[in-house]
Amino acid sequence: MATQSRQAPGIDRPVLVTAALATALLVLALVVRLGGSLGAAAAPGLSEAGALTKTGLAVAKLGANVASAVTVGWLLAAAVLVPATGTARRCLGAASLSAMAWALCTLALTAFSVSDLFGVGMGGITGDMLRTYLVDLPQGRALVLVFGAAVALCWTARLRAADDLAGYLLLGALAGLLPPLFTGHAATGSHHALAVYSLAAHIAGAALWIGGLVVLVALAPEVRDRLPQVVERYSTLALVSFAVVGVSGAVNAWVRLGGLHLGSRYGSLIVAKAVALTVLGAMGWWHRRTTIPALASTPRPFVRLASAEILVMAATMALATGLARTPPPEVSPGTIDAVALRLGFPLPGPAGFVPYMTLWWLDPLFLVLVLLGAVLYGVGVARAGRWPLRRSFAWACGLSVLLFAMGSGIARYSMVLFSAHALQHVLVGVVAPVLLLYGRPLRLVPDGSWLAAVAGSRGVRLLMHPVVSSVLFVLSFSAYYASPLFGASLANHALHSLAMACFLVIGLAFFAGARVPLVLPLLLVAAGVALMLDGSVLGGGWYEGLGRHWGAAPLHDQRAGAALLVAAAAPAALLQLIRRRARSSPPPVPSH
């Protein structure tokens, strides 16, 4: 009876895997051939690698994409679809194997990339070439991070303790998809941050959607008795992922093409990808209309349509892989402004109150965070019924500070002036957290919700530990600016906004705590003074290379910004110290 139950959905998984791989390879071959990525090398003298290396590059990239999506799918099943069960333990074991495949494909991708870059065959790769690519070039360093993430997932998922870490492993797998995005075309073209974050949302959404469906079909025989509940959980995620993939894909295509220019080969492939996404959307609609309601009686229609959907997804993933290897339409060299290309916008004029208020430059990551924060808080207030107006006002002010810091002219000038960068840091890392925390958002979070689970997780509790949050607070106001991360964030809008998001999280964790080490104010003041006395301009030559001829010299501007950091960070630490002493002091004894 158990055997009959397990075989009830009726799907030949080896045949499905073979058909999906064959479909993906066929589509990839067509896209690579017709898309122009097998053409001559862009730089003269780099033609010895040949078509074999370029084909190997595409196949290795496809393999890494498939293995990473399947890894995400297995971890999604362990953390969300079938948590805390024996099936979840087996999902973690499968995730370990797919992560190993992800690591191996990354190694192959590295080797083919080196061969393509230096124009030699695979047998001609030397240790110096590998060292140059992996150490000196950002693309190589990104692959090192991906390989490290895959190996870490492969090892950790096998541990017994992994049963309680499935959610963290899922986040780690999604993070492992991102490093190449910060070094590719999206990070160096126009609208840097919008291109990177739209692509990040696109890839993460596709991995959850595709990997989740693949794993769901693989698990269908094992979870037949609870398949309707499991599918219901996945269906909601799939609908959100479909919307995210569609919107982010359209945004990224617009950025890459500079508008609705679909006449090139690159544009034609985007149209083909949009058609494939439309077909997948129609299949999802049919699932929700027909096969999901019939799951209670028979799972066969759902599994069969899902198998056909996997074949379309395989073709779409191959199309996306080939699209990444296809050169976009070229820009006329005479229209390129070197400074504007570095900044993502033309070099602005002298800074001041009016430019800060009028030259808006919205950061996409913080725009989403602000909108999401406003909606969630509003829903919580509506659910609570009665809620103090001062709390809502403080929350609205905190969100407004974030929007102003990351969307007004300060956002532009933070890439041009150290002082503006320091002002932005203070607004995001000090002012906004204080206002947001006064809004008491956690009191509006319903018990048992995913927000409550995140707020009460071990990772958040560790981050809010007084020692941990205090150390991170000091490092964010001092060591960060002396590290290579500062210069890298100036050259990359996406890294810049990601760093600011980290400052926001650190500020929230720091001000949410009640205890602060006594030495913290002294450390902040000492770090700020050292920054002011530093005789070199930080940022790896970024500020000097902009050719700015107005305002204070870079070194003088840096010292003004350092003074602003100290002026804001030290009182913040003292405020926490006062709070600590106020809470630890005994209540006054009433007189008689």
XYZ file of C-alpha atoms in Angstrom:
592
model
C 0.000 0.000 0.000
C 2.867 2.365 0.820
C 4.491 1.637 -2.537
C 1.252 2.325 -4.373
C 0.857 5.621 -2.520
C 4.363 6.743 -3.365
C 3.919 5.925 -7.063
C 0.439 7.396 -7.342
C 1.420 10.736 -8.974
C 3.010 8.756 -11.814
C 6.000 10.625 -13.264
C 9.116 9.101 -14.792
C 11.704 11.356 -13.206
C 14.760 10.133 -15.198
C 12.890 10.795 -18.447
C 11.869 14.261 -17.201
C 15.444 15.130 -16.211
C 16.781 13.939 -19.574
C 14.136 15.855 -21.512
C 14.747 19.042 -19.505
C 18.512 18.877 -20.029
C 18.126 18.155 -23.742
C 15.703 21.067 -24.123
C 17.987 23.431 -22.242
C 21.096 22.465 -24.231
C 19.263 22.741 -27.553
C 17.900 26.202 -26.757
C 21.280 27.302 -25.412
C 23.016 26.171 -28.604
C 20.557 28.153 -30.727
C 20.852 31.289 -28.610
C 24.647 31.161 -28.459
C 24.870 30.632 -32.210
C 22.278 33.207 -33.238
C 22.992 35.728 -30.482
C 26.510 36.487 -31.668
C 28.461 35.392 -28.588
C 30.570 33.066 -30.752
C 31.872 36.022 -32.729
C 35.407 37.303 -32.705
C 36.880 38.515 -29.473
C 36.324 42.126 -28.633
C 40.019 42.751 -28.077
C 42.522 42.009 -30.859
C 44.830 39.078 -30.290
C 42.400 37.173 -28.045
C 41.137 34.706 -30.626
C 42.990 31.539 -29.689
C 40.345 30.481 -27.160
C 37.932 29.849 -30.004
C 34.350 28.594 -30.124
C 35.065 25.639 -27.843
C 35.869 27.896 -24.909
C 32.910 30.182 -25.590
C 30.579 27.199 -25.818
C 32.061 25.731 -22.663
C 31.518 29.074 -20.928
C 27.826 29.041 -21.802
C 27.348 25.387 -20.806
C 29.200 25.856 -17.500
C 27.117 28.950 -16.747
C 23.926 27.030 -17.525
C 25.068 24.202 -15.252
C 25.793 26.631 -12.428
C 22.399 28.293 -12.906
C 20.557 24.966 -12.838
C 22.500 23.601 -9.859
C 22.031 26.807 -7.867
C 18.283 26.927 -8.586
C 17.874 23.273 -7.564
C 19.872 23.962 -4.380
C 17.562 26.853 -3.569
C 14.578 24.582 -4.268
C 15.716 21.829 -1.899
C 16.436 24.355 0.856
C 13.082 26.035 0.229
C 11.401 22.673 0.716
C 13.321 22.009 3.934
C 12.623 25.476 5.372
C 9.115 26.290 4.093
C 7.334 23.505 2.216
C 7.963 20.487 4.494
C 9.719 21.914 7.578
C 10.648 19.876 10.660
C 9.957 16.485 9.072
C 11.938 13.476 7.955
C 11.394 14.655 4.406
C 13.100 17.941 5.298
C 16.178 16.021 6.426
C 16.303 14.247 3.061
C 15.852 17.590 1.298
C 18.933 18.901 3.094
C 20.918 15.875 1.915
C 19.798 16.521 -1.669
C 20.695 20.209 -1.269
C 24.207 19.166 -0.256
C 24.601 17.171 -3.489
C 23.231 19.946 -5.710
C 25.489 22.466 -3.941
C 28.443 20.222 -4.786
C 27.366 20.289 -8.432
C 27.066 24.085 -8.152
C 30.642 24.296 -6.851
C 31.983 22.041 -9.626
C 30.193 24.055 -12.324
C 31.661 27.230 -10.816
C 35.141 25.732 -11.076
C 34.494 24.891 -14.732
C 33.132 28.397 -15.316
C 36.298 29.845 -13.777
C 38.558 27.773 -16.012
C 36.646 28.697 -19.184
C 36.586 32.365 -18.140
C 40.364 32.406 -17.744
C 40.757 30.703 -21.117
C 38.457 33.250 -22.737
C 40.087 36.253 -21.051
C 43.687 35.355 -21.921
C 42.884 33.838 -25.304
C 44.495 30.452 -24.685
C 43.238 26.912 -24.807
C 42.372 25.051 -21.643
C 45.776 23.379 -21.673
C 47.551 26.743 -21.840
C 46.199 28.120 -18.565
C 48.989 28.903 -16.093
C 49.056 29.570 -12.375
C 49.791 33.253 -12.965
C 46.700 33.556 -15.166
C 44.534 31.971 -12.491
C 46.047 34.158 -9.796
C 45.479 37.310 -11.830
C 41.869 36.417 -12.558
C 40.926 35.271 -9.045
C 42.812 37.923 -7.072
C 43.097 41.032 -9.220
C 39.849 41.024 -11.201
C 36.431 41.593 -9.603
C 34.822 38.935 -11.805
C 37.241 36.344 -10.481
C 36.778 37.417 -6.870
C 33.013 37.125 -7.337
C 33.394 33.520 -8.531
C 35.551 32.791 -5.496
C 32.702 33.976 -3.286
C 30.190 31.863 -5.209
C 32.420 28.794 -4.934
C 32.901 29.403 -1.212
C 29.147 29.741 -0.682
C 28.454 26.518 -2.594
C 31.101 24.571 -0.677
C 29.846 25.949 2.646
C 26.284 24.908 1.783
C 27.452 21.467 0.677
C 29.226 20.899 3.991
C 26.717 22.556 6.336
C 23.631 20.876 4.873
C 25.085 17.483 5.861
C 25.386 18.377 9.532
C 22.784 17.184 12.008
C 22.363 20.728 13.247
C 21.274 21.745 9.740
C 17.690 20.728 10.576
C 17.388 23.926 12.628
C 19.329 26.041 10.114
C 17.350 25.404 6.921
C 16.088 28.993 6.771
C 19.587 30.417 7.198
C 20.925 28.030 4.548
C 18.206 29.186 2.154
C 19.252 32.805 2.703
C 22.878 31.763 2.196
C 22.034 30.076 -1.105
C 20.183 33.177 -2.334
C 23.134 35.342 -1.260
C 25.465 33.023 -3.184
C 23.672 33.984 -6.390
C 24.491 37.668 -6.038
C 28.298 38.332 -6.141
C 28.629 38.173 -9.968
C 25.862 40.764 -10.307
C 28.040 43.416 -8.655
C 30.822 42.940 -11.205
C 29.001 42.381 -14.487
C 27.558 44.713 -17.125
C 24.701 45.755 -14.839
C 27.126 47.219 -12.281
C 29.048 49.268 -14.837
C 26.306 50.542 -17.112
C 23.834 53.364 -16.654
C 21.480 53.346 -13.666
C 23.909 51.119 -11.738
C 21.807 50.367 -8.671
C 18.540 49.910 -10.574
C 20.208 47.491 -12.996
C 21.884 45.440 -10.250
C 18.928 45.207 -7.901
C 16.418 44.475 -10.639
C 18.695 41.691 -11.848
C 19.129 40.432 -8.270
C 15.357 40.318 -7.778
C 15.001 38.611 -11.163
C 17.529 35.889 -10.394
C 16.363 35.271 -6.817
C 12.717 35.133 -7.877
C 13.508 32.741 -10.732
C 15.558 30.470 -8.461
C 12.745 30.219 -5.895
C 10.140 29.690 -8.592
C 11.997 27.197 -10.779
C 13.851 25.377 -8.010
C 10.698 25.132 -5.918
C 8.684 23.580 -8.746
C 11.426 21.084 -9.646
C 11.689 19.928 -6.044
C 7.912 19.852 -5.639
C 7.585 17.445 -8.554
C 10.434 15.327 -7.185
C 8.797 15.189 -3.739
C 5.252 14.559 -4.979
C 5.332 10.761 -4.441
C 6.770 11.143 -0.937
C 4.351 13.814 0.291
C 1.259 12.580 -1.534
C -0.935 12.619 1.584
C -0.170 16.280 2.287
C 0.491 17.404 -1.275
C -2.462 19.879 -1.328
C -1.068 21.749 1.702
C 2.473 21.739 0.302
C 1.302 22.955 -3.111
C -0.766 25.706 -1.491
C 2.358 27.035 0.244
C 4.346 26.903 -2.975
C 1.544 28.387 -5.084
C 1.538 31.667 -3.157
C 5.324 31.916 -3.438
C 5.171 31.060 -7.148
C 2.652 33.829 -7.815
C 4.832 36.408 -6.046
C 7.949 35.100 -7.818
C 6.221 35.317 -11.199
C 5.326 38.964 -10.577
C 8.849 39.773 -9.340
C 10.499 38.024 -12.300
C 8.247 39.763 -14.806
C 8.597 43.285 -13.417
C 12.336 43.049 -12.674
C 13.010 41.518 -16.088
C 11.204 44.376 -17.821
C 13.102 46.963 -15.772
C 16.463 45.343 -16.454
C 15.745 45.042 -20.169
C 14.805 48.723 -20.302
C 18.059 49.652 -18.557
C 20.212 47.471 -20.814
C 18.538 48.634 -24.035
C 18.094 52.260 -22.989
C 14.386 52.137 -23.820
C 12.110 50.121 -26.096
C 14.720 49.249 -28.718
C 13.906 45.660 -29.688
C 15.302 45.580 -33.213
C 18.698 44.109 -32.293
C 19.512 40.449 -31.659
C 19.617 41.247 -27.959
C 16.150 42.786 -28.167
C 14.822 39.786 -30.101
C 16.024 37.434 -27.364
C 14.307 39.602 -24.760
C 11.064 39.298 -26.724
C 11.497 35.504 -26.849
C 12.091 35.432 -23.107
C 8.967 37.532 -22.531
C 6.942 35.075 -24.629
C 8.283 32.165 -22.571
C 7.365 33.998 -19.362
C 3.848 34.561 -20.714
C 3.508 30.828 -21.437
C 4.645 30.027 -17.898
C 2.130 32.520 -16.535
C -0.648 30.813 -18.494
C 0.427 27.444 -17.099
C 0.376 28.854 -13.583
C -3.112 30.256 -14.165
C -4.290 26.833 -15.338
C -2.756 25.277 -12.218
C -4.702 27.589 -9.928
C -7.895 27.171 -11.922
C -7.915 23.394 -12.553
C -5.134 21.156 -11.256
C -4.693 22.546 -7.703
C -8.420 22.269 -6.829
C -8.307 18.646 -8.064
C -5.338 17.672 -5.878
C -7.508 16.254 -3.121
C -8.892 13.615 -5.505
C -5.996 13.038 -7.903
C -2.524 14.595 -8.155
C -1.821 13.327 -11.664
C -3.017 16.430 -13.617
C -0.948 18.722 -11.402
C 2.238 16.647 -11.703
C 1.880 16.257 -15.471
C 1.304 19.964 -16.089
C 4.113 20.814 -13.670
C 6.421 18.501 -15.628
C 5.551 20.313 -18.845
C 6.133 23.594 -17.010
C 9.602 22.401 -16.001
C 10.460 21.807 -19.671
C 9.411 25.370 -20.529
C 11.393 26.632 -17.525
C 14.463 24.721 -18.744
C 14.173 26.392 -22.138
C 13.674 29.789 -20.496
C 16.706 29.339 -18.229
C 18.837 28.383 -21.239
C 17.501 31.426 -23.080
C 18.440 33.642 -20.128
C 21.920 32.091 -19.957
C 22.491 32.717 -23.647
C 21.116 36.236 -23.296
C 23.741 36.973 -20.633
C 26.419 35.944 -23.152
C 24.922 38.090 -25.938
C 26.418 41.569 -26.411
C 23.845 44.360 -25.994
C 23.542 47.122 -28.608
C 26.672 49.266 -28.715
C 26.691 52.901 -27.647
C 28.347 55.439 -29.918
C 31.761 56.348 -28.417
C 31.121 60.042 -29.002
C 28.145 60.022 -26.645
C 30.024 58.579 -23.632
C 30.933 60.901 -20.752
C 33.632 59.150 -18.701
C 32.667 60.864 -15.422
C 28.946 60.319 -16.018
C 29.670 56.672 -16.772
C 31.498 56.318 -13.439
C 28.863 58.155 -11.427
C 25.795 56.955 -13.277
C 24.770 60.601 -13.791
C 26.502 63.823 -14.943
C 28.796 65.491 -12.406
C 26.583 67.943 -10.469
C 27.481 71.559 -9.737
C 28.375 73.096 -6.374
C 26.658 71.528 -3.372
C 24.241 73.425 -1.179
C 20.761 73.479 0.296
C 18.964 73.968 -3.031
C 20.767 71.162 -4.909
C 20.223 68.826 -1.942
C 16.501 69.558 -2.083
C 15.990 69.506 -5.859
C 18.451 67.069 -7.505
C 16.649 63.879 -6.504
C 18.139 60.473 -7.350
C 15.999 57.674 -5.937
C 17.750 54.547 -4.719
C 15.657 51.505 -5.783
C 16.526 49.367 -2.752
C 15.517 52.028 -0.225
C 12.469 53.018 -2.243
C 11.210 49.435 -1.925
C 12.129 49.320 1.775
C 10.315 52.587 2.511
C 7.173 51.555 0.623
C 7.189 48.121 2.242
C 7.689 49.659 5.685
C 4.812 52.083 5.142
C 2.420 49.357 3.956
C 3.262 46.844 6.691
C 3.075 49.449 9.454
C -0.208 50.776 8.079
C -1.700 47.272 8.018
C -0.519 46.739 11.600
C -2.086 50.003 12.792
C -5.359 49.171 11.044
C -5.361 45.727 12.676
C -4.549 47.163 16.116
C -7.525 49.524 16.037
C -6.239 51.980 18.661
C -2.642 53.077 18.338
C -0.833 56.181 19.668
C -0.561 58.872 17.025
C 2.933 59.828 18.177
C 4.163 56.317 17.346
C 2.803 56.489 13.810
C 4.215 59.983 13.378
C 7.679 58.842 14.502
C 7.572 55.892 12.083
C 6.518 58.165 9.217
C 9.320 60.592 10.070
C 11.851 57.760 10.129
C 10.768 56.552 6.699
C 10.850 60.143 5.416
C 14.431 60.536 6.661
C 15.430 57.359 4.821
C 13.747 58.519 1.626
C 15.358 61.943 1.878
C 18.835 60.532 2.615
C 18.716 57.964 -0.205
C 16.625 59.834 -2.762
C 17.300 63.556 -2.547
C 20.317 65.454 -3.844
C 22.263 64.019 -0.898
C 22.192 60.679 -2.733
C 23.936 62.235 -5.736
C 26.474 64.234 -3.783
C 27.304 61.244 -1.521
C 29.192 59.850 -4.527
C 30.995 63.167 -5.072
C 31.719 64.575 -1.592
C 32.889 62.735 1.523
C 30.960 65.233 3.647
C 27.710 64.397 1.846
C 28.467 60.695 2.280
C 28.966 61.277 6.021
C 25.682 63.219 6.220
C 23.884 60.393 4.459
C 25.468 57.857 6.841
C 24.337 59.842 9.899
C 20.775 60.169 8.613
C 20.505 56.471 7.742
C 22.485 54.986 10.638
C 21.568 57.292 13.525
C 18.572 59.582 12.934
C 16.284 57.143 11.099
C 16.787 54.190 13.518
C 15.926 56.344 16.553
C 12.700 57.538 14.926
C 11.739 54.107 13.606
C 12.266 52.401 16.951
C 10.141 55.019 18.708
C 7.336 53.873 16.401
C 7.370 50.480 18.241
C 6.816 48.413 15.075
C 7.305 45.036 16.782
C 4.223 45.610 18.926
C 2.170 45.588 15.731
C 3.569 42.259 14.496
C 1.015 39.433 14.935
C 2.135 36.371 16.880
C 2.921 33.400 14.665
C 3.593 35.477 11.541
C 6.788 35.265 9.519
C 7.733 38.740 10.734
C 7.482 37.538 14.332
C 9.591 34.504 13.444
C 12.276 36.722 11.902
C 12.248 39.162 14.839
C 12.635 36.309 17.308
C 15.239 34.335 15.364
C 18.660 33.540 16.767
C 20.367 35.639 14.126
C 18.444 38.775 15.099
C 18.991 38.126 18.802
C 22.725 37.752 18.176
C 22.819 40.979 16.169
C 21.050 42.839 18.992
C 23.496 41.618 21.641
C 25.025 44.776 23.185
C 28.613 43.751 22.480
C 27.922 42.692 18.891
C 25.839 45.742 17.979
C 28.288 48.121 19.690
C 31.297 46.674 17.868
C 29.498 46.873 14.527
C 28.428 50.448 15.292
C 32.032 51.502 15.944
C 33.334 49.695 12.860
C 30.670 51.246 10.637
C 31.728 54.752 11.706
C 35.470 54.202 11.514
C 37.021 51.060 10.041
C 34.619 50.967 7.104
C 36.053 54.171 5.640
C 39.626 52.946 5.889
C 38.801 49.590 4.259
C 38.688 48.729 0.538
C 34.895 48.401 0.865
C 34.529 52.179 0.931
C 36.229 52.725 -2.419
C 34.348 49.787 -3.942
C 31.003 51.198 -2.771
C 31.787 54.574 -4.352
C 32.406 52.925 -7.701
C 29.265 50.785 -7.481
C 25.869 52.265 -6.625
C 24.441 48.877 -5.684
C 27.216 48.233 -3.173
C 26.778 51.761 -1.853
C 23.071 51.320 -1.131
C 23.753 47.845 0.276
C 26.301 49.360 2.660
C 23.746 51.973 3.722
C 21.192 49.220 4.313
C 23.737 47.521 6.581
C 24.236 50.808 8.463
C 20.475 51.017 8.944
C 20.323 47.475 10.350
C 23.316 48.133 12.619
C 21.729 51.353 13.869
C 18.434 49.593 14.600
C 20.222 46.815 16.481
C 22.388 49.281 18.407
C 19.589 51.619 19.520
C 17.254 48.716 20.319
C 19.691 47.516 22.998
C 19.835 48.887 26.509
C 23.437 48.179 27.496
C 26.491 49.800 25.936
C 30.146 49.248 26.898
C 31.587 52.285 28.683
C 34.544 52.458 26.312
C 32.351 52.922 23.216
C 32.135 56.761 23.225
C 35.915 56.999 23.635
C 36.488 54.591 20.748
C 34.186 56.595 18.482
C 35.869 59.877 19.292
C 39.347 58.364 18.848
C 38.397 56.805 15.505
C 36.904 60.078 14.277
C 39.934 62.096 15.322
C 42.230 59.619 13.575
C 40.100 59.969 10.449
C 40.333 63.764 10.619
C 44.099 63.688 11.090
C 44.682 61.223 8.245
C 46.725 62.992 5.590
C 45.541 60.825 2.687
C 42.234 60.996 0.826
C 40.194 57.830 1.349
C 38.310 56.042 -1.384
C 41.164 54.726 -3.534
C 41.503 57.878 -5.641
C 37.789 58.062 -6.432
C 37.250 61.676 -5.422
C 40.384 62.949 -7.159
C 39.426 61.152 -10.378
C 36.106 62.962 -10.761
C 37.754 66.208 -11.845
C 35.658 68.369 -9.517
C 36.700 72.041 -9.645
C 34.287 73.525 -7.100
C 34.009 73.329 -3.337
C 36.614 72.291 -0.786
C 39.586 70.140 -1.749
C 38.994 66.389 -1.223
C 41.192 66.244 1.900
C 39.515 69.251 3.552
C 36.087 67.926 2.635
C 37.034 64.557 4.134
C 38.008 66.164 7.451
C 34.689 68.036 7.571
C 32.847 64.792 6.966
C 34.853 62.987 9.651
C 33.959 65.717 12.123
C 30.289 65.226 11.241
C 30.575 61.473 11.863
C 32.091 62.066 15.300
C 29.557 64.770 16.116
C 26.705 62.338 15.471
C 28.171 58.995 16.584
C 29.569 60.028 19.964
C 26.312 61.612 21.270
C 24.448 58.539 20.013
C 26.655 56.316 22.132
C 26.303 58.648 25.117
C 22.525 58.550 24.700
C 22.607 54.764 24.917
C 24.838 55.016 27.984
C 22.330 57.339 29.674
C 19.533 54.907 28.831
C 21.550 52.080 30.333
C 22.101 53.910 33.612
C 18.477 55.061 33.754
C 17.251 51.489 33.417
C 19.721 50.066 35.905
C 19.122 52.693 38.624
C 16.567 51.737 41.321
C 13.193 53.523 41.316
C 12.852 56.427 43.742
C 11.505 55.602 47.171
C 8.320 57.539 47.891
C 8.527 59.834 50.911
C 6.001 59.631 53.767
